[in-house]
């Protein structure tokens, strides 16, 4: 809890969260206003509403690694400012030109807005580590950001629904454009503390070889070289698949399994929203007392158990409690994942790593949308839900075993701090050194290095003993 309070007292983080709250409310207003406008202007053709939502996803599916790399290159705050001002112009333009006779203009402008959002999101993930005062506050800051989004979902959906129902599409779009201006204003007021401008970022960035190809391949290689991020990607694939499928399954589940009709959809989404709000607070409080890989694995496993119960216990109150727990697990796992990414990747490369992971997750969610109907036709609704929950547990157990195997005997930053040469170095420098270390084993009696050899390596002993023979003035001394 102290980390969360420290984050909320941080002026820069408070400004970031304020801007995110306002602009996220505008995002939900925008989605609802345009969905209703398309439905009305197309003569009630829900197909075009679906096209709008697909158009909203396409840039995120493709542009993530490129947008993230661009954010790394131009700087995270500048990337976010560019995205906010660009979206402000596009949404304001849409508000001015949108008419019933030419409503199809929505689609190209919506593509532009989403493309800029693909730049904003990884930049936001990259900016947070530069604003917090200590590494321990990263999780709390990420959790607070997710909490803000949960609040915005409720507020923005309510305002958007009321305004769209009253036919105020133009006004809603202008409000959304104004929220981007507010977000840009808060970003302009953010100033990194002098203590955060460390010279350690340059060697961290040099960790990656210059010959890496640009774009998706570079992003994948950046992640693949880090066992913790491979673990995070593996354990989160099935929860993302389930998220895409649940969107499709929730209506037949509420109607046929719970017998609550269409109103049941609202109840289930309300419980999910409450869970995501609680999850942000839970991640900030619990996460300060548990390792991030443990927290990620536990939250995914908790979500899997809740999904199984959601499938087998099709009674209103247990179902609502199950989906509430799923919301808690989802927010907690996202907070843990983002913090793991921020710690595992050099600060100057967080954007590309985050954008690559985001593209992966969006693609998996889209697959979940597509295969959900096929699964129900093949297995039935109950078995499909339960099966996905079981697979989440199995995948988490396998990924955990693989992570332990890949990182066996690997030192960490805390271990390096016990070595005098590293004891006084900042934490992120020690983390950088750990990422570059290679384990070597030597049989008894092996000469590892001779006096006078070029100093091209630094050895830190993880286990065993060694003798050092030093020749001074013709005399050899053993230490």
XYZ file of C-alpha atoms in Angstrom:
479
model
C 0.000 0.000 0.000
C 2.863 2.415 0.745
C 4.049 2.104 -2.879
C 0.569 3.015 -4.141
C 0.397 6.033 -1.842
C 3.878 7.086 -2.936
C 2.828 6.832 -6.583
C -0.281 8.932 -6.009
C 1.818 11.601 -4.276
C 4.216 11.692 -7.228
C 3.397 14.871 -9.183
C 4.414 13.451 -12.549
C 2.468 10.219 -12.089
C -0.562 12.168 -10.841
C -0.457 14.284 -14.002
C -0.115 11.173 -16.178
C -3.039 9.447 -14.453
C -5.212 12.554 -14.673
C -4.628 12.855 -18.380
C -5.191 9.135 -18.910
C -8.492 9.267 -17.017
C -9.834 12.142 -19.089
C -8.717 10.746 -22.447
C -9.859 7.185 -21.608
C -13.338 8.509 -20.789
C -13.247 10.210 -24.184
C -12.212 6.927 -25.844
C -15.331 5.115 -24.623
C -17.515 8.082 -25.547
C -15.990 7.927 -29.037
C -16.556 4.172 -29.467
C -20.193 4.324 -28.431
C -20.979 7.523 -30.354
C -19.590 6.143 -33.616
C -21.136 2.707 -33.152
C -24.579 4.270 -32.718
C -23.994 6.725 -35.587
C -22.963 3.945 -37.985
C -25.981 1.863 -37.007
C -28.369 4.761 -37.595
C -26.808 6.147 -40.766
C -26.491 2.685 -42.374
C -30.175 1.975 -41.863
C -29.676 -0.459 -38.990
C -26.985 -2.589 -40.661
C -25.074 -4.162 -37.767
C -22.537 -5.491 -40.303
C -21.026 -2.018 -40.634
C -20.794 -1.678 -36.861
C -18.733 -4.875 -36.911
C -16.559 -3.434 -39.681
C -15.906 -0.387 -37.492
C -14.743 -2.557 -34.597
C -12.529 -4.622 -36.893
C -11.086 -1.405 -38.338
C -10.371 -0.336 -34.772
C -8.326 -3.505 -34.221
C -6.398 -3.804 -37.505
C -3.662 -1.209 -36.788
C -3.078 -2.736 -33.354
C -2.659 -6.154 -34.947
C 0.057 -4.966 -37.325
C 1.651 -1.723 -36.203
C 2.581 -2.549 -32.591
C 6.306 -3.329 -33.054
C 6.822 -0.457 -35.517
C 4.941 2.078 -33.386
C 6.781 0.915 -30.275
C 10.158 1.258 -32.001
C 9.184 4.759 -33.121
C 8.280 5.653 -29.532
C 11.710 4.400 -28.397
C 13.380 6.546 -31.037
C 11.594 9.860 -30.542
C 11.043 9.575 -26.789
C 8.008 8.347 -24.896
C 6.533 11.685 -23.834
C 6.977 13.124 -27.330
C 5.350 10.031 -28.855
C 2.363 10.369 -26.523
C 2.042 14.071 -27.310
C 2.152 13.301 -31.036
C -0.533 10.640 -30.643
C -2.774 12.881 -28.522
C -2.542 15.905 -30.821
C -2.967 13.775 -33.939
C -6.070 12.068 -32.527
C -7.443 15.423 -31.416
C -7.203 16.751 -34.989
C -8.700 13.619 -36.578
C -11.640 13.362 -34.165
C -12.374 17.091 -34.427
C -12.272 16.802 -38.220
C -14.674 13.871 -38.061
C -17.049 15.874 -35.862
C -17.087 18.691 -38.432
C -17.517 16.604 -41.604
C -19.701 13.708 -40.424
C -23.090 13.739 -42.114
C -25.720 11.106 -42.778
C -24.979 11.280 -46.508
C -21.211 10.617 -46.157
C -20.973 8.616 -42.965
C -18.435 6.193 -44.528
C -15.775 8.836 -43.809
C -15.796 7.306 -40.326
C -13.755 4.278 -41.429
C -10.556 5.923 -42.772
C -10.481 8.462 -39.957
C -11.065 5.699 -37.386
C -8.091 3.830 -38.851
C -5.972 6.935 -38.367
C -7.111 7.364 -34.766
C -6.350 3.728 -33.938
C -2.949 3.910 -35.634
C -2.016 6.813 -33.378
C -3.347 4.873 -30.370
C -0.900 2.105 -31.312
C 1.859 4.678 -30.793
C 0.423 5.996 -27.528
C 0.031 2.711 -25.633
C 3.622 1.360 -25.760
C 4.929 4.875 -25.135
C 2.808 5.032 -21.980
C 4.309 1.743 -20.766
C 7.795 3.095 -21.485
C 7.217 6.447 -19.793
C 6.183 5.066 -16.395
C 9.657 3.784 -15.335
C 11.123 7.227 -16.016
C 8.603 8.898 -13.681
C 8.529 6.668 -10.609
C 11.075 7.330 -7.897
C 12.019 3.698 -7.342
C 11.711 0.324 -9.054
C 9.308 -0.837 -6.317
C 6.766 1.786 -7.409
C 6.489 0.499 -10.991
C 3.885 -2.141 -10.189
C 1.761 0.334 -8.236
C 1.951 2.839 -11.109
C 0.927 0.196 -13.665
C -1.907 -0.975 -11.434
C -3.106 2.620 -10.985
C -3.132 3.085 -14.763
C -5.297 -0.019 -15.213
C -7.556 1.172 -12.391
C -8.014 4.453 -14.234
C -9.107 2.570 -17.336
C -11.726 0.639 -15.338
C -13.169 3.881 -13.977
C -13.151 5.406 -17.458
C -15.015 2.395 -18.858
C -17.929 2.996 -16.504
C -18.000 6.791 -16.826
C -17.348 6.947 -20.576
C -19.867 4.245 -21.419
C -22.571 5.982 -19.396
C -21.896 9.415 -20.905
C -21.555 8.001 -24.410
C -24.779 6.043 -24.124
C -26.752 9.028 -22.873
C -25.352 11.387 -25.506
C -25.710 8.957 -28.400
C -29.283 8.175 -27.371
C -30.056 11.884 -27.541
C -28.530 12.177 -31.028
C -25.575 14.307 -29.882
C -22.930 12.572 -31.990
C -21.151 15.752 -33.049
C -20.994 17.063 -29.490
C -19.654 13.735 -28.217
C -16.894 13.726 -30.827
C -15.919 17.298 -29.939
C -15.798 16.279 -26.270
C -13.524 13.387 -27.191
C -11.244 15.733 -29.161
C -11.097 18.009 -26.122
C -10.066 15.098 -23.872
C -7.026 14.520 -26.080
C -6.115 18.175 -25.679
C -6.374 17.814 -21.890
C -4.179 14.696 -21.986
C -1.583 16.524 -24.091
C -1.658 19.402 -21.610
C -0.922 17.129 -18.669
C 1.960 15.561 -20.593
C 3.462 18.991 -21.224
C 3.425 19.626 -17.471
C 5.375 16.434 -16.746
C 9.062 16.973 -16.120
C 11.446 14.114 -15.361
C 13.340 14.595 -12.119
C 17.060 15.293 -12.545
C 17.890 12.136 -10.572
C 16.116 10.086 -13.195
C 18.316 11.332 -16.032
C 20.947 8.716 -15.506
C 23.763 7.956 -17.927
C 23.064 4.245 -17.454
C 20.508 4.067 -20.234
C 23.130 4.204 -22.974
C 24.984 1.016 -22.048
C 21.650 -0.735 -21.475
C 20.552 0.086 -25.003
C 23.848 -1.153 -26.359
C 22.921 -4.582 -25.034
C 21.126 -5.369 -28.317
C 23.292 -5.941 -31.409
C 23.069 -3.312 -34.120
C 22.386 -5.861 -36.861
C 18.873 -6.663 -35.612
C 16.366 -6.149 -38.450
C 13.672 -3.532 -37.854
C 10.023 -4.130 -37.005
C 8.344 -7.367 -35.972
C 11.449 -9.587 -36.196
C 13.452 -7.267 -33.961
C 10.594 -7.131 -31.461
C 10.286 -10.917 -31.363
C 14.051 -11.361 -30.908
C 14.041 -8.750 -28.159
C 11.453 -10.797 -26.265
C 12.816 -14.252 -27.116
C 16.181 -13.488 -25.477
C 14.500 -12.916 -22.113
C 13.079 -16.003 -20.383
C 10.810 -13.899 -18.157
C 9.118 -12.300 -21.167
C 8.799 -15.627 -22.977
C 7.127 -16.906 -19.807
C 4.809 -13.870 -19.662
C 3.805 -14.225 -23.303
C 3.169 -17.961 -22.960
C 1.004 -17.779 -19.834
C -1.056 -14.843 -21.147
C -1.903 -16.286 -24.576
C -4.778 -18.465 -23.368
C -6.311 -15.778 -21.081
C -6.276 -13.419 -24.089
C -7.871 -16.135 -26.227
C -10.511 -16.597 -23.530
C -11.132 -12.821 -23.403
C -11.861 -12.806 -27.123
C -14.149 -15.829 -26.819
C -16.055 -14.608 -23.739
C -17.175 -11.502 -25.633
C -19.012 -13.830 -28.010
C -20.139 -16.399 -25.428
C -21.491 -14.036 -22.809
C -24.855 -13.467 -24.505
C -25.815 -17.139 -25.005
C -24.425 -17.907 -21.537
C -26.601 -15.233 -19.901
C -29.647 -16.259 -21.932
C -29.484 -20.069 -22.111
C -27.293 -21.063 -19.148
C -28.336 -18.482 -16.551
C -31.838 -17.832 -18.002
C -31.443 -14.111 -17.281
C -32.116 -12.911 -20.820
C -30.398 -9.856 -22.283
C -30.324 -8.157 -18.880
C -27.946 -10.872 -17.716
C -25.305 -9.567 -20.125
C -25.349 -6.252 -18.301
C -25.077 -7.965 -14.918
C -22.101 -10.042 -16.050
C -20.276 -7.075 -17.565
C -20.952 -5.041 -14.429
C -19.413 -7.807 -12.290
C -16.437 -8.003 -14.652
C -15.974 -4.227 -14.427
C -16.065 -4.325 -10.623
C -13.493 -7.111 -10.695
C -11.102 -5.176 -12.913
C -11.398 -2.168 -10.586
C -10.682 -4.301 -7.521
C -7.845 -6.034 -9.379
C -5.916 -2.802 -9.816
C -5.946 -2.166 -6.073
C -5.153 -5.814 -5.325
C -2.144 -5.775 -7.665
C -0.740 -2.647 -6.019
C -1.185 -4.011 -2.481
C -0.297 -7.687 -2.933
C 2.348 -7.150 -5.601
C 4.664 -5.283 -3.259
C 5.061 -8.452 -1.171
C 5.507 -11.086 -3.881
C 7.828 -11.662 -6.824
C 6.388 -10.574 -10.147
C 6.723 -13.966 -11.827
C 4.866 -15.530 -8.889
C 2.173 -12.846 -9.093
C 1.720 -13.329 -12.843
C 1.496 -17.117 -12.586
C -0.874 -16.962 -9.599
C -3.206 -14.438 -11.247
C -3.419 -16.433 -14.494
C -4.079 -19.627 -12.530
C -6.746 -17.836 -10.493
C -8.391 -16.686 -13.723
C -8.312 -20.253 -15.042
C -10.004 -21.620 -11.925
C -12.639 -18.866 -12.088
C -13.278 -19.663 -15.763
C -13.801 -23.349 -14.934
C -16.282 -22.453 -12.184
C -17.978 -20.011 -14.553
C -18.581 -22.879 -16.955
C -19.641 -25.649 -14.587
C -21.628 -23.608 -12.033
C -24.221 -21.912 -14.243
C -26.165 -20.275 -11.419
C -26.567 -16.502 -11.252
C -24.727 -15.633 -8.014
C -21.787 -18.067 -8.468
C -21.473 -17.009 -12.117
C -21.344 -13.333 -11.138
C -18.737 -14.059 -8.463
C -16.692 -16.131 -10.923
C -16.586 -13.417 -13.577
C -15.775 -10.848 -10.874
C -12.736 -12.971 -9.913
C -11.837 -13.216 -13.599
C -11.773 -9.407 -13.704
C -9.516 -9.259 -10.648
C -7.165 -11.813 -12.201
C -7.076 -10.013 -15.564
C -6.055 -6.658 -14.121
C -3.519 -8.209 -11.766
C -1.852 -10.241 -14.511
C -1.624 -7.184 -16.768
C -0.040 -5.089 -14.015
C 2.474 -7.866 -13.278
C 3.245 -8.396 -16.982
C 3.836 -4.699 -17.705
C 6.123 -4.376 -14.701
C 8.077 -7.493 -15.711
C 8.530 -6.028 -19.183
C 9.717 -2.699 -17.784
C 12.300 -4.483 -15.639
C 13.495 -7.002 -18.223
C 14.038 -4.604 -21.145
C 16.313 -1.524 -21.256
C 14.290 1.655 -20.789
C 15.151 2.800 -24.312
C 13.592 -0.356 -25.820
C 10.420 -0.761 -23.751
C 8.255 0.700 -26.520
C 9.244 -1.912 -29.096
C 8.876 -4.774 -26.621
C 5.492 -3.513 -25.423
C 4.239 -2.927 -28.969
C 5.268 -6.443 -30.019
C 3.500 -8.033 -27.055
C 0.435 -5.873 -27.664
C 0.220 -7.036 -31.278
C 0.514 -10.644 -30.126
C -2.292 -10.226 -27.603
C -4.600 -8.436 -30.040
C -4.081 -11.181 -32.617
C -4.830 -13.867 -30.046
C -7.994 -12.046 -28.938
C -9.130 -11.844 -32.555
C -8.539 -15.586 -32.919
C -10.670 -16.064 -29.811
C -13.477 -14.064 -31.458
C -13.272 -16.196 -34.593
C -12.961 -19.693 -33.076
C -15.475 -19.187 -30.267
C -18.421 -20.155 -32.447
C -16.579 -23.179 -33.851
C -15.735 -24.412 -30.357
C -19.345 -24.155 -29.215
C -20.552 -25.983 -32.319
C -18.016 -28.749 -31.677
C -17.954 -29.061 -27.874
C -20.932 -27.099 -26.598
C -20.823 -23.905 -24.540
C -20.116 -25.432 -21.123
C -17.296 -27.704 -22.258
C -15.718 -24.895 -24.302
C -15.572 -22.588 -21.276
C -14.322 -25.292 -18.924
C -11.801 -26.555 -21.479
C -10.232 -23.128 -21.870
C -9.960 -22.794 -18.098
C -8.225 -26.163 -17.823
C -5.841 -25.248 -20.643
C -4.939 -22.019 -18.822
C -3.911 -24.021 -15.758
C -1.925 -26.549 -17.793
C -0.173 -23.850 -19.828
C 0.708 -21.905 -16.680
C 2.191 -25.000 -15.027
C 4.240 -25.824 -18.137
C 5.481 -22.232 -18.559
C 6.458 -22.097 -14.892
C 8.445 -25.347 -15.201
C 10.163 -24.046 -18.352
C 11.040 -20.723 -16.686
C 12.583 -22.487 -13.710
C 14.567 -24.699 -16.098
C 15.826 -21.761 -18.176
C 16.833 -19.645 -15.176
C 18.304 -22.365 -12.966
C 21.398 -21.053 -11.133
C 21.137 -17.731 -12.934
C 22.257 -14.838 -10.712
C 20.079 -11.829 -10.161
C 20.706 -8.188 -9.382
C 20.541 -8.824 -5.628
C 23.266 -11.488 -5.850
C 25.520 -9.150 -7.845
C 25.125 -6.515 -5.129
C 27.125 -8.791 -2.794
C 30.157 -8.472 -5.084
C 32.173 -5.323 -4.192
C 32.638 -4.328 -7.851
C 28.843 -4.155 -8.279
C 27.724 -3.148 -4.791
C 27.675 0.612 -5.421
C 26.145 0.477 -8.918
C 22.514 1.443 -9.537
C 19.970 -1.364 -9.714
C 19.275 -1.004 -13.443
C 23.020 -1.346 -14.222
C 23.155 -4.602 -12.248
C 20.032 -5.831 -14.076
C 21.721 -4.966 -17.377
C 24.792 -6.937 -16.329
C 22.695 -9.973 -15.351
C 21.035 -10.001 -18.764
C 24.469 -10.226 -20.415
C 25.969 -12.886 -18.143
C 26.716 -16.369 -19.518
C 27.102 -19.426 -17.310
C 30.384 -21.342 -17.714
C 31.404 -24.551 -15.946
C 34.998 -25.696 -15.382
C 36.184 -29.175 -14.253
C 38.470 -29.406 -11.236
C 42.026 -28.377 -12.041
C 41.125 -26.193 -15.022
C 43.155 -22.995 -15.488
C 40.529 -20.353 -16.075
C 42.791 -17.345 -16.624
C 46.518 -16.710 -16.450
C 48.290 -13.699 -15.052
C 48.995 -11.292 -17.902
C 46.083 -12.443 -20.113
C 43.955 -9.633 -21.660
C 41.087 -8.646 -19.372
C 38.167 -9.442 -21.675
C 35.846 -11.094 -19.111
C 34.620 -10.636 -15.570
C 34.041 -13.867 -13.612
C 31.613 -14.136 -10.683
C 31.569 -17.504 -8.914
C 28.094 -18.975 -8.427
C 29.323 -22.162 -6.724
C 32.559 -24.039 -5.976
C 36.001 -22.793 -4.973
C 39.052 -21.497 -6.793
C 42.735 -20.940 -6.101
C 44.575 -17.837 -7.293
C 48.345 -18.005 -7.851
C 49.904 -14.542 -8.032
C 53.538 -14.010 -9.074
C 55.162 -11.000 -7.430
C 58.902 -10.302 -7.757
C 59.528 -13.870 -8.839
C 57.662 -15.374 -5.911
C 54.355 -17.185 -6.328
C 51.709 -16.794 -3.663
C 48.511 -18.831 -3.493
C 45.322 -17.229 -2.249
